[in-house]
């Protein structure tokens, strides 16, 4: 009976390791530095399609980004989203998981597009910003967002 119990324990441990590995995020290099820069910002303004914000601000395994500093609709389906540095860190973590994550990731292509745009912007930013510097702004162009293919005729 002891051998069966030991075998069951080993099998259970292997299953747990496989499950955890499937949920792991293969974050790109520089993710920790980007989160540090994001945390050092008091606020950042994002200009992006409203539906893109709605799709990427929630995700599996993460709480949604609720109550941004400001969320304002713009013409042509765009929105202005102001996030605190702490909210931007949460958003980056969510985007990273969904763009580079395990089997529970959602909207991988959308998350990757937004993540790549934000990563590029953060990589070029000074954080914390110089005193009196304007609020950083990032535009995520609707043309860069992957579109659903047209339905077959």
CSV table of N, CA and C in Angstrom, one decimal:
chain,number,residue,atom,x,y,z
A,1,UNK,N,0.8,-1.2,0.0
A,1,UNK,CA,0.0,0.0,0.0
A,1,UNK,C,0.9,1.3,0.0
A,2,UNK,N,2.0,1.2,0.7
A,2,UNK,CA,2.9,2.3,0.8
A,2,UNK,C,3.5,2.7,-0.6
A,3,UNK,N,3.8,1.7,-1.4
A,3,UNK,CA,4.3,1.9,-2.8
A,3,UNK,C,3.2,2.6,-3.6
A,4,UNK,N,2.0,2.2,-3.5
A,4,UNK,CA,0.9,2.8,-4.3
A,4,UNK,C,0.7,4.3,-3.9
A,5,UNK,N,0.8,4.5,-2.6
A,5,UNK,CA,0.7,5.9,-2.1
A,5,UNK,C,1.9,6.8,-2.6
A,6,UNK,N,3.1,6.2,-2.5
A,6,UNK,CA,4.2,7.0,-3.0
A,6,UNK,C,4.1,7.2,-4.5
A,7,UNK,N,3.7,6.2,-5.3
A,7,UNK,CA,3.5,6.4,-6.7
A,7,UNK,C,2.4,7.5,-7.0
A,8,UNK,N,1.3,7.5,-6.3
A,8,UNK,CA,0.3,8.5,-6.5
A,8,UNK,C,0.8,9.9,-6.1
A,9,UNK,N,1.6,10.0,-5.1
A,9,UNK,CA,2.2,11.3,-4.8
A,9,UNK,C,3.1,11.8,-5.9
A,10,UNK,N,3.9,10.9,-6.4
A,10,UNK,CA,4.8,11.3,-7.5
A,10,UNK,C,4.0,11.7,-8.8
A,11,UNK,N,3.0,11.0,-9.1
A,11,UNK,CA,2.2,11.3,-10.3
A,11,UNK,C,1.5,12.6,-10.1
A,12,UNK,N,1.0,12.8,-8.9
A,12,UNK,CA,0.3,14.1,-8.6
A,12,UNK,C,1.2,15.3,-8.7
A,13,UNK,N,2.5,15.1,-8.2
A,13,UNK,CA,3.4,16.2,-8.3
A,13,UNK,C,3.8,16.5,-9.8
A,14,UNK,N,3.9,15.4,-10.6
A,14,UNK,CA,4.2,15.6,-12.0
A,14,UNK,C,3.1,16.4,-12.7
A,15,UNK,N,1.8,16.0,-12.4
A,15,UNK,CA,0.7,16.6,-13.0
A,15,UNK,C,0.6,18.1,-12.6
A,16,UNK,N,0.9,18.4,-11.4
A,16,UNK,CA,0.9,19.8,-10.9
A,16,UNK,C,2.0,20.6,-11.6
A,17,UNK,N,3.2,20.0,-11.8
A,17,UNK,CA,4.2,20.7,-12.5
A,17,UNK,C,3.8,21.0,-13.9
A,18,UNK,N,3.2,20.0,-14.6
A,18,UNK,CA,2.8,20.2,-16.0
A,18,UNK,C,1.8,21.3,-16.1
A,19,UNK,N,0.8,21.3,-15.2
A,19,UNK,CA,-0.2,22.4,-15.2
A,19,UNK,C,0.4,23.7,-14.9
A,20,UNK,N,1.2,23.9,-14.0
A,20,UNK,CA,1.9,25.2,-13.7
A,20,UNK,C,2.7,25.6,-14.9
A,21,UNK,N,3.4,24.7,-15.5
A,21,UNK,CA,4.2,25.1,-16.7
A,21,UNK,C,3.3,25.6,-17.8
A,22,UNK,N,2.1,25.0,-18.0
A,22,UNK,CA,1.2,25.4,-19.0
A,22,UNK,C,0.7,26.8,-18.8
A,23,UNK,N,0.6,27.2,-17.5
A,23,UNK,CA,0.1,28.5,-17.1
A,23,UNK,C,1.1,29.6,-17.1
A,24,UNK,N,2.4,29.2,-17.2
A,24,UNK,CA,3.5,30.2,-17.1
A,24,UNK,C,3.5,31.1,-18.3
A,25,UNK,N,4.1,32.3,-18.0
A,25,UNK,CA,4.2,33.3,-19.0
A,25,UNK,C,5.7,33.4,-19.5
A,26,UNK,N,5.9,33.3,-20.8
A,26,UNK,CA,7.2,33.5,-21.3
A,26,UNK,C,7.4,34.9,-21.7
A,27,UNK,N,7.6,35.7,-20.6
A,27,UNK,CA,7.8,37.2,-20.8
A,27,UNK,C,9.0,37.5,-21.6
A,28,UNK,N,8.9,38.6,-22.5
A,28,UNK,CA,10.1,39.0,-23.2
A,28,UNK,C,11.1,39.7,-22.3
A,29,UNK,N,12.3,39.7,-22.8
A,29,UNK,CA,13.3,40.4,-22.0
A,29,UNK,C,13.0,41.8,-21.8
A,30,UNK,N,13.3,42.4,-20.6
A,30,UNK,CA,13.0,43.8,-20.4
A,30,UNK,C,11.6,44.0,-19.7
A,31,UNK,N,10.8,42.9,-19.5
A,31,UNK,CA,9.5,43.1,-18.9
A,31,UNK,C,9.6,43.7,-17.5
A,32,UNK,N,10.5,43.2,-16.7
A,32,UNK,CA,10.7,43.8,-15.3
A,32,UNK,C,11.1,45.3,-15.3
A,33,UNK,N,12.0,45.6,-16.3
A,33,UNK,CA,12.4,47.0,-16.4
A,33,UNK,C,11.2,47.9,-16.8
A,34,UNK,N,10.4,47.4,-17.7
A,34,UNK,CA,9.2,48.1,-18.2
A,34,UNK,C,8.2,48.3,-17.0
A,35,UNK,N,8.0,47.3,-16.2
A,35,UNK,CA,7.1,47.5,-15.1
A,35,UNK,C,7.7,48.5,-14.1
A,36,UNK,N,9.0,48.5,-13.9
A,36,UNK,CA,9.6,49.5,-13.0
A,36,UNK,C,9.4,50.9,-13.6
A,37,UNK,N,9.6,51.1,-14.9
A,37,UNK,CA,9.3,52.4,-15.5
A,37,UNK,C,7.9,52.8,-15.4
A,38,UNK,N,7.0,51.9,-15.6
A,38,UNK,CA,5.5,52.2,-15.5
A,38,UNK,C,5.2,52.6,-14.1
A,39,UNK,N,5.8,51.9,-13.1
A,39,UNK,CA,5.5,52.2,-11.7
A,39,UNK,C,6.0,53.6,-11.3
A,40,UNK,N,7.0,54.1,-12.0
A,40,UNK,CA,7.5,55.4,-11.7
A,40,UNK,C,6.7,56.6,-12.3
A,41,UNK,N,5.8,56.2,-13.2
A,41,UNK,CA,5.0,57.3,-13.8
A,41,UNK,C,3.8,57.6,-12.9
A,42,UNK,N,3.5,58.9,-12.8
A,42,UNK,CA,2.3,59.2,-12.0
A,42,UNK,C,1.0,59.0,-12.9
A,43,UNK,N,1.1,59.2,-14.2
A,43,UNK,CA,0.0,59.0,-15.1
A,43,UNK,C,0.5,58.9,-16.5
A,44,UNK,N,-0.2,58.1,-17.3
A,44,UNK,CA,0.1,58.0,-18.7
A,44,UNK,C,-1.2,58.0,-19.5
A,45,UNK,N,-1.2,58.6,-20.7
A,45,UNK,CA,-2.4,58.7,-21.5
A,45,UNK,C,-2.3,57.8,-22.7
A,46,UNK,N,-3.2,57.0,-22.9
A,46,UNK,CA,-3.3,56.1,-24.0
A,46,UNK,C,-4.4,56.5,-25.0
A,47,UNK,N,-4.1,56.5,-26.3
A,47,UNK,CA,-5.2,56.8,-27.3
A,47,UNK,C,-5.3,55.5,-28.1
A,48,UNK,N,-6.4,54.9,-28.1
A,48,UNK,CA,-6.6,53.6,-28.7
A,48,UNK,C,-8.1,53.4,-29.1
A,49,UNK,N,-8.4,52.4,-29.9
A,49,UNK,CA,-9.7,52.1,-30.2
A,49,UNK,C,-10.5,51.7,-28.9
A,50,UNK,N,-11.6,52.2,-28.7
A,50,UNK,CA,-12.4,51.9,-27.5
A,50,UNK,C,-12.6,50.3,-27.4
A,51,UNK,N,-12.9,49.7,-28.4
A,51,UNK,CA,-13.2,48.2,-28.3
A,51,UNK,C,-11.9,47.5,-28.0
A,52,UNK,N,-10.8,48.0,-28.5
A,52,UNK,CA,-9.5,47.4,-28.1
A,52,UNK,C,-9.2,47.5,-26.6
A,53,UNK,N,-9.5,48.7,-26.1
A,53,UNK,CA,-9.3,48.8,-24.6
A,53,UNK,C,-10.2,47.8,-23.9
A,54,UNK,N,-11.5,47.7,-24.3
A,54,UNK,CA,-12.4,46.8,-23.6
A,54,UNK,C,-12.0,45.4,-23.7
A,55,UNK,N,-11.4,45.0,-24.8
A,55,UNK,CA,-11.0,43.6,-25.0
A,55,UNK,C,-9.7,43.3,-24.2
A,56,UNK,N,-8.8,44.3,-24.1
A,56,UNK,CA,-7.5,44.0,-23.5
A,56,UNK,C,-7.4,44.4,-22.1
A,57,UNK,N,-8.4,45.1,-21.5
A,57,UNK,CA,-8.3,45.5,-20.1
A,57,UNK,C,-8.9,44.5,-19.2
A,58,UNK,N,-9.3,43.3,-19.7
A,58,UNK,CA,-9.7,42.2,-18.8
A,58,UNK,C,-9.0,41.0,-19.4
A,59,UNK,N,-8.8,40.0,-18.5
A,59,UNK,CA,-8.1,38.8,-19.0
A,59,UNK,C,-8.2,37.7,-18.0
A,60,UNK,N,-7.9,36.5,-18.5
A,60,UNK,CA,-7.9,35.3,-17.7
A,60,UNK,C,-6.8,35.4,-16.6
A,61,UNK,N,-7.2,35.1,-15.3
A,61,UNK,CA,-6.3,35.1,-14.3
A,61,UNK,C,-5.9,36.5,-13.7
A,62,UNK,N,-6.5,37.5,-14.2
A,62,UNK,CA,-6.2,38.9,-13.8
A,62,UNK,C,-7.5,39.7,-13.5
A,63,UNK,N,-7.4,40.5,-12.6
A,63,UNK,CA,-8.6,41.4,-12.3
A,63,UNK,C,-8.6,42.5,-13.4
A,64,UNK,N,-9.8,42.9,-13.9
A,64,UNK,CA,-9.9,43.9,-14.9
A,64,UNK,C,-9.3,45.2,-14.4
A,65,UNK,N,-8.8,46.0,-15.3
A,65,UNK,CA,-8.3,47.4,-15.0
A,65,UNK,C,-9.6,48.2,-14.8
A,66,UNK,N,-10.0,48.4,-13.6
A,66,UNK,CA,-11.2,49.2,-13.3
A,66,UNK,C,-10.8,50.6,-13.0
A,67,UNK,N,-11.8,51.5,-13.2
A,67,UNK,CA,-11.7,52.9,-12.9
A,67,UNK,C,-10.4,53.6,-13.3
A,68,UNK,N,-10.1,53.6,-14.6
A,68,UNK,CA,-8.9,54.4,-15.0
A,68,UNK,C,-9.1,55.8,-14.5
A,69,UNK,N,-8.0,56.6,-14.4
A,69,UNK,CA,-8.1,58.0,-14.1
A,69,UNK,C,-9.1,58.7,-14.9
A,70,UNK,N,-9.1,58.4,-16.2
A,70,UNK,CA,-10.0,59.0,-17.1
A,70,UNK,C,-10.2,58.0,-18.3
A,71,UNK,N,-11.5,57.9,-18.8
A,71,UNK,CA,-11.8,57.1,-19.9
A,71,UNK,C,-12.8,58.0,-20.7
A,72,UNK,N,-12.3,58.5,-21.9
A,72,UNK,CA,-13.2,59.4,-22.6
A,72,UNK,C,-13.3,58.9,-24.1
A,73,UNK,N,-14.5,58.8,-24.6
A,73,UNK,CA,-14.7,58.4,-26.0
A,73,UNK,C,-14.3,59.6,-26.9
A,74,UNK,N,-13.6,59.2,-28.0
A,74,UNK,CA,-13.2,60.2,-29.0
A,74,UNK,C,-14.0,59.8,-30.3
A,75,UNK,N,-13.9,60.7,-31.3
A,75,UNK,CA,-14.6,60.4,-32.5
A,75,UNK,C,-14.0,59.1,-33.2
A,76,UNK,N,-14.7,58.5,-34.1
A,76,UNK,CA,-14.3,57.4,-34.8
A,76,UNK,C,-13.9,56.1,-34.0
A,77,UNK,N,-14.6,55.9,-32.9
A,77,UNK,CA,-14.4,54.7,-32.1
A,77,UNK,C,-13.2,54.7,-31.2
A,78,UNK,N,-12.4,55.8,-31.2
A,78,UNK,CA,-11.2,55.9,-30.4
A,78,UNK,C,-11.6,56.3,-28.9
A,79,UNK,N,-10.6,56.1,-28.0
A,79,UNK,CA,-10.8,56.5,-26.6
A,79,UNK,C,-9.5,57.0,-26.1
A,80,UNK,N,-9.6,57.9,-25.1
A,80,UNK,CA,-8.5,58.4,-24.3
A,80,UNK,C,-8.6,57.7,-23.0
A,81,UNK,N,-7.5,57.0,-22.6
A,81,UNK,CA,-7.5,56.2,-21.3
A,81,UNK,C,-6.3,56.8,-20.5
A,82,UNK,N,-6.6,57.3,-19.4
A,82,UNK,CA,-5.5,57.7,-18.5
A,82,UNK,C,-5.4,56.7,-17.4
A,83,UNK,N,-4.1,56.2,-17.2
A,83,UNK,CA,-3.9,55.2,-16.2
A,83,UNK,C,-2.8,55.8,-15.2
A,84,UNK,N,-2.9,55.4,-14.0
A,84,UNK,CA,-1.8,55.7,-13.0
A,84,UNK,C,-0.7,54.7,-13.3
A,85,UNK,N,0.5,55.0,-12.8
A,85,UNK,CA,1.6,54.1,-13.0
A,85,UNK,C,1.3,52.6,-12.5
A,86,UNK,N,0.6,52.6,-11.3
A,86,UNK,CA,0.2,51.2,-10.8
A,86,UNK,C,-0.7,50.5,-11.7
A,87,UNK,N,-1.7,51.2,-12.3
A,87,UNK,CA,-2.6,50.6,-13.2
A,87,UNK,C,-1.9,50.2,-14.5
A,88,UNK,N,-0.9,51.0,-14.9
A,88,UNK,CA,-0.1,50.6,-16.1
A,88,UNK,C,0.6,49.3,-15.8
A,89,UNK,N,1.2,49.2,-14.7
A,89,UNK,CA,1.9,47.9,-14.3
A,89,UNK,C,0.9,46.7,-14.4
A,90,UNK,N,-0.3,46.9,-13.9
A,90,UNK,CA,-1.3,45.8,-13.9
A,90,UNK,C,-1.6,45.5,-15.4
A,91,UNK,N,-1.8,46.5,-16.2
A,91,UNK,CA,-2.2,46.4,-17.6
A,91,UNK,C,-1.0,45.7,-18.4
A,92,UNK,N,0.2,46.0,-18.1
A,92,UNK,CA,1.4,45.4,-18.7
A,92,UNK,C,1.4,43.9,-18.4
A,93,UNK,N,1.1,43.6,-17.1
A,93,UNK,CA,1.1,42.2,-16.6
A,93,UNK,C,0.1,41.4,-17.3
A,94,UNK,N,-1.1,42.0,-17.5
A,94,UNK,CA,-2.2,41.3,-18.1
A,94,UNK,C,-1.9,41.1,-19.6
A,95,UNK,N,-1.4,42.2,-20.3
A,95,UNK,CA,-1.0,42.1,-21.7
A,95,UNK,C,0.0,41.0,-21.9
A,96,UNK,N,1.0,41.0,-21.0
A,96,UNK,CA,2.1,40.0,-21.1
A,96,UNK,C,1.6,38.6,-21.0
A,97,UNK,N,0.7,38.4,-20.0
A,97,UNK,CA,0.1,37.0,-19.8
A,97,UNK,C,-0.6,36.6,-21.1
A,98,UNK,N,-1.5,37.5,-21.6
A,98,UNK,CA,-2.3,37.2,-22.8
A,98,UNK,C,-1.5,37.1,-24.1
A,99,UNK,N,-0.4,37.9,-24.2
A,99,UNK,CA,0.4,37.9,-25.4
A,99,UNK,C,1.4,36.7,-25.4
A,100,UNK,N,1.9,36.4,-24.2
A,100,UNK,CA,3.0,35.5,-24.1
A,100,UNK,C,2.7,34.3,-23.1
A,101,UNK,N,1.4,34.2,-22.8
A,101,UNK,CA,1.1,33.3,-21.7
A,101,UNK,C,0.8,31.9,-22.0
A,102,UNK,N,0.2,31.2,-21.0
A,102,UNK,CA,-0.1,29.8,-21.1
A,102,UNK,C,-1.5,29.5,-21.8
A,103,UNK,N,-2.0,28.4,-21.5
A,103,UNK,CA,-3.2,28.0,-22.2
A,103,UNK,C,-4.5,28.8,-21.9
A,104,UNK,N,-4.5,29.6,-20.9
A,104,UNK,CA,-5.6,30.4,-20.5
A,104,UNK,C,-5.6,31.8,-21.2
A,105,UNK,N,-4.6,32.1,-21.9
A,105,UNK,CA,-4.4,33.4,-22.5
A,105,UNK,C,-5.6,33.7,-23.5
A,106,UNK,N,-6.0,35.0,-23.5
A,106,UNK,CA,-7.1,35.5,-24.3
A,106,UNK,C,-6.6,36.5,-25.3
A,107,UNK,N,-7.2,36.5,-26.5
A,107,UNK,CA,-6.9,37.6,-27.5
A,107,UNK,C,-5.4,37.8,-27.7
A,108,UNK,N,-4.7,36.7,-28.0
A,108,UNK,CA,-3.2,36.8,-28.1
A,108,UNK,C,-2.7,37.9,-29.0
A,109,UNK,N,-3.3,37.9,-30.2
A,109,UNK,CA,-2.8,38.9,-31.2
A,109,UNK,C,-3.1,40.3,-30.8
A,110,UNK,N,-4.3,40.6,-30.2
A,110,UNK,CA,-4.6,41.9,-29.8
A,110,UNK,C,-3.6,42.3,-28.6
A,111,UNK,N,-3.5,41.4,-27.7
A,111,UNK,CA,-2.6,41.7,-26.5
A,111,UNK,C,-1.2,41.9,-27.0
A,112,UNK,N,-0.7,41.1,-27.9
A,112,UNK,CA,0.7,41.3,-28.4
A,112,UNK,C,0.8,42.7,-29.1
A,113,UNK,N,-0.1,43.1,-29.9
A,113,UNK,CA,-0.1,44.4,-30.5
A,113,UNK,C,0.0,45.5,-29.5
A,114,UNK,N,-0.9,45.5,-28.5
A,114,UNK,CA,-0.9,46.6,-27.5
A,114,UNK,C,0.4,46.5,-26.7
A,115,UNK,N,0.8,45.3,-26.3
A,115,UNK,CA,2.0,45.1,-25.5
A,115,UNK,C,3.2,45.6,-26.2
A,116,UNK,N,3.4,45.3,-27.5
A,116,UNK,CA,4.6,45.7,-28.3
A,116,UNK,C,4.6,47.2,-28.4
A,117,UNK,N,3.4,47.8,-28.6
A,117,UNK,CA,3.4,49.3,-28.7
A,117,UNK,C,3.8,50.0,-27.4
A,118,UNK,N,3.2,49.5,-26.3
A,118,UNK,CA,3.5,50.0,-25.0
A,118,UNK,C,5.0,49.8,-24.6
A,119,UNK,N,5.5,48.6,-24.9
A,119,UNK,CA,6.9,48.2,-24.6
A,119,UNK,C,7.8,49.2,-25.3
A,120,UNK,N,7.6,49.4,-26.6
A,120,UNK,CA,8.4,50.3,-27.4
A,120,UNK,C,8.4,51.7,-26.8
A,121,UNK,N,7.2,52.2,-26.4
A,121,UNK,CA,7.1,53.5,-25.8
A,121,UNK,C,7.8,53.6,-24.5
A,122,UNK,N,7.6,52.6,-23.6
A,122,UNK,CA,8.3,52.6,-22.3
A,122,UNK,C,9.8,52.5,-22.4
A,123,UNK,N,10.3,51.7,-23.4
A,123,UNK,CA,11.7,51.5,-23.6
A,123,UNK,C,12.4,52.9,-23.9
A,124,UNK,N,11.6,53.8,-24.6
A,124,UNK,CA,12.2,55.1,-25.0
A,124,UNK,C,11.9,56.2,-24.0
A,125,UNK,N,11.3,55.9,-22.9
A,125,UNK,CA,10.9,56.9,-21.9
A,125,UNK,C,11.9,57.0,-20.8
A,126,UNK,N,12.0,58.2,-20.2
A,126,UNK,CA,12.7,58.5,-19.0
A,126,UNK,C,11.8,58.3,-17.8
A,127,UNK,N,12.1,57.5,-16.9
A,127,UNK,CA,11.2,57.3,-15.7
A,127,UNK,C,12.1,57.3,-14.5
A,128,UNK,N,11.7,58.1,-13.5
A,128,UNK,CA,10.6,59.0,-13.5
A,128,UNK,C,10.8,60.2,-14.5
A,129,UNK,N,9.8,60.7,-15.0
A,129,UNK,CA,9.9,61.9,-15.9
A,129,UNK,C,10.6,63.1,-15.3
A,130,UNK,N,11.2,63.9,-16.1
A,130,UNK,CA,11.9,65.1,-15.6
A,130,UNK,C,10.8,66.0,-15.0
A,131,UNK,N,11.1,66.8,-14.0
A,131,UNK,CA,10.1,67.7,-13.4
A,131,UNK,C,9.6,68.6,-14.5
A,132,UNK,N,8.2,68.8,-14.5
A,132,UNK,CA,7.6,69.6,-15.5
A,132,UNK,C,7.4,69.0,-16.8
A,133,UNK,N,7.8,67.8,-17.0
A,133,UNK,CA,7.7,67.1,-18.3
A,133,UNK,C,6.2,66.8,-18.6
A,134,UNK,N,5.8,66.9,-19.8
A,134,UNK,CA,4.4,66.6,-20.1
A,134,UNK,C,4.0,65.1,-19.8
A,135,UNK,N,2.8,64.8,-19.6
A,135,UNK,CA,2.3,63.5,-19.4
A,135,UNK,C,2.6,62.6,-20.6
A,136,UNK,N,3.3,61.5,-20.4
A,136,UNK,CA,3.6,60.6,-21.6
A,136,UNK,C,2.3,60.2,-22.2
A,137,UNK,N,2.3,60.1,-23.6
A,137,UNK,CA,1.1,59.7,-24.4
A,137,UNK,C,1.6,58.7,-25.3
A,138,UNK,N,0.7,57.7,-25.5
A,138,UNK,CA,1.0,56.6,-26.4
A,138,UNK,C,-0.3,56.4,-27.3
A,139,UNK,N,-0.1,56.3,-28.6
A,139,UNK,CA,-1.2,56.1,-29.5
A,139,UNK,C,-1.0,54.7,-30.0
A,140,UNK,N,-2.1,53.9,-29.9
A,140,UNK,CA,-2.2,52.6,-30.5
A,140,UNK,C,-3.1,52.7,-31.7
A,141,UNK,N,-2.6,52.7,-32.9
A,141,UNK,CA,-3.3,53.0,-34.1
A,141,UNK,C,-4.2,51.8,-34.4
A,142,UNK,N,-5.4,52.2,-34.8
A,142,UNK,CA,-6.4,51.1,-35.2
A,142,UNK,C,-5.9,50.3,-36.4
A,143,UNK,N,-5.1,50.9,-37.2
A,143,UNK,CA,-4.6,50.3,-38.4
A,143,UNK,C,-3.6,49.2,-38.0
A,144,UNK,N,-3.0,49.2,-36.9
A,144,UNK,CA,-2.0,48.2,-36.4
A,144,UNK,C,-2.6,47.0,-35.8
A,145,UNK,N,-3.9,47.2,-35.5
A,145,UNK,CA,-4.6,46.1,-34.7
A,145,UNK,C,-5.1,45.0,-35.7
A,146,UNK,N,-4.8,43.7,-35.5
A,146,UNK,CA,-5.2,42.7,-36.4
A,146,UNK,C,-6.7,42.7,-36.5
A,147,UNK,N,-7.2,42.6,-37.7
A,147,UNK,CA,-8.6,42.6,-37.9
A,147,UNK,C,-9.1,41.1,-38.2
A,148,UNK,N,-10.4,40.9,-37.8
A,148,UNK,CA,-10.9,39.6,-38.1
A,148,UNK,C,-11.0,39.4,-39.6
A,149,UNK,N,-10.7,38.2,-40.1
A,149,UNK,CA,-10.9,38.1,-41.6
A,149,UNK,C,-12.3,38.2,-42.0
A,150,UNK,N,-12.5,38.6,-43.2
A,150,UNK,CA,-13.9,38.7,-43.8
A,150,UNK,C,-14.5,37.3,-43.8
A,151,UNK,N,-15.8,37.2,-43.5
A,151,UNK,CA,-16.4,35.9,-43.6
A,151,UNK,C,-16.5,35.4,-45.0
A,152,UNK,N,-16.4,34.1,-45.2
A,152,UNK,CA,-16.4,33.5,-46.5
A,152,UNK,C,-17.7,33.8,-47.2
A,153,UNK,N,-17.6,34.0,-48.5
A,153,UNK,CA,-18.9,34.3,-49.3
A,153,UNK,C,-19.5,33.0,-49.8
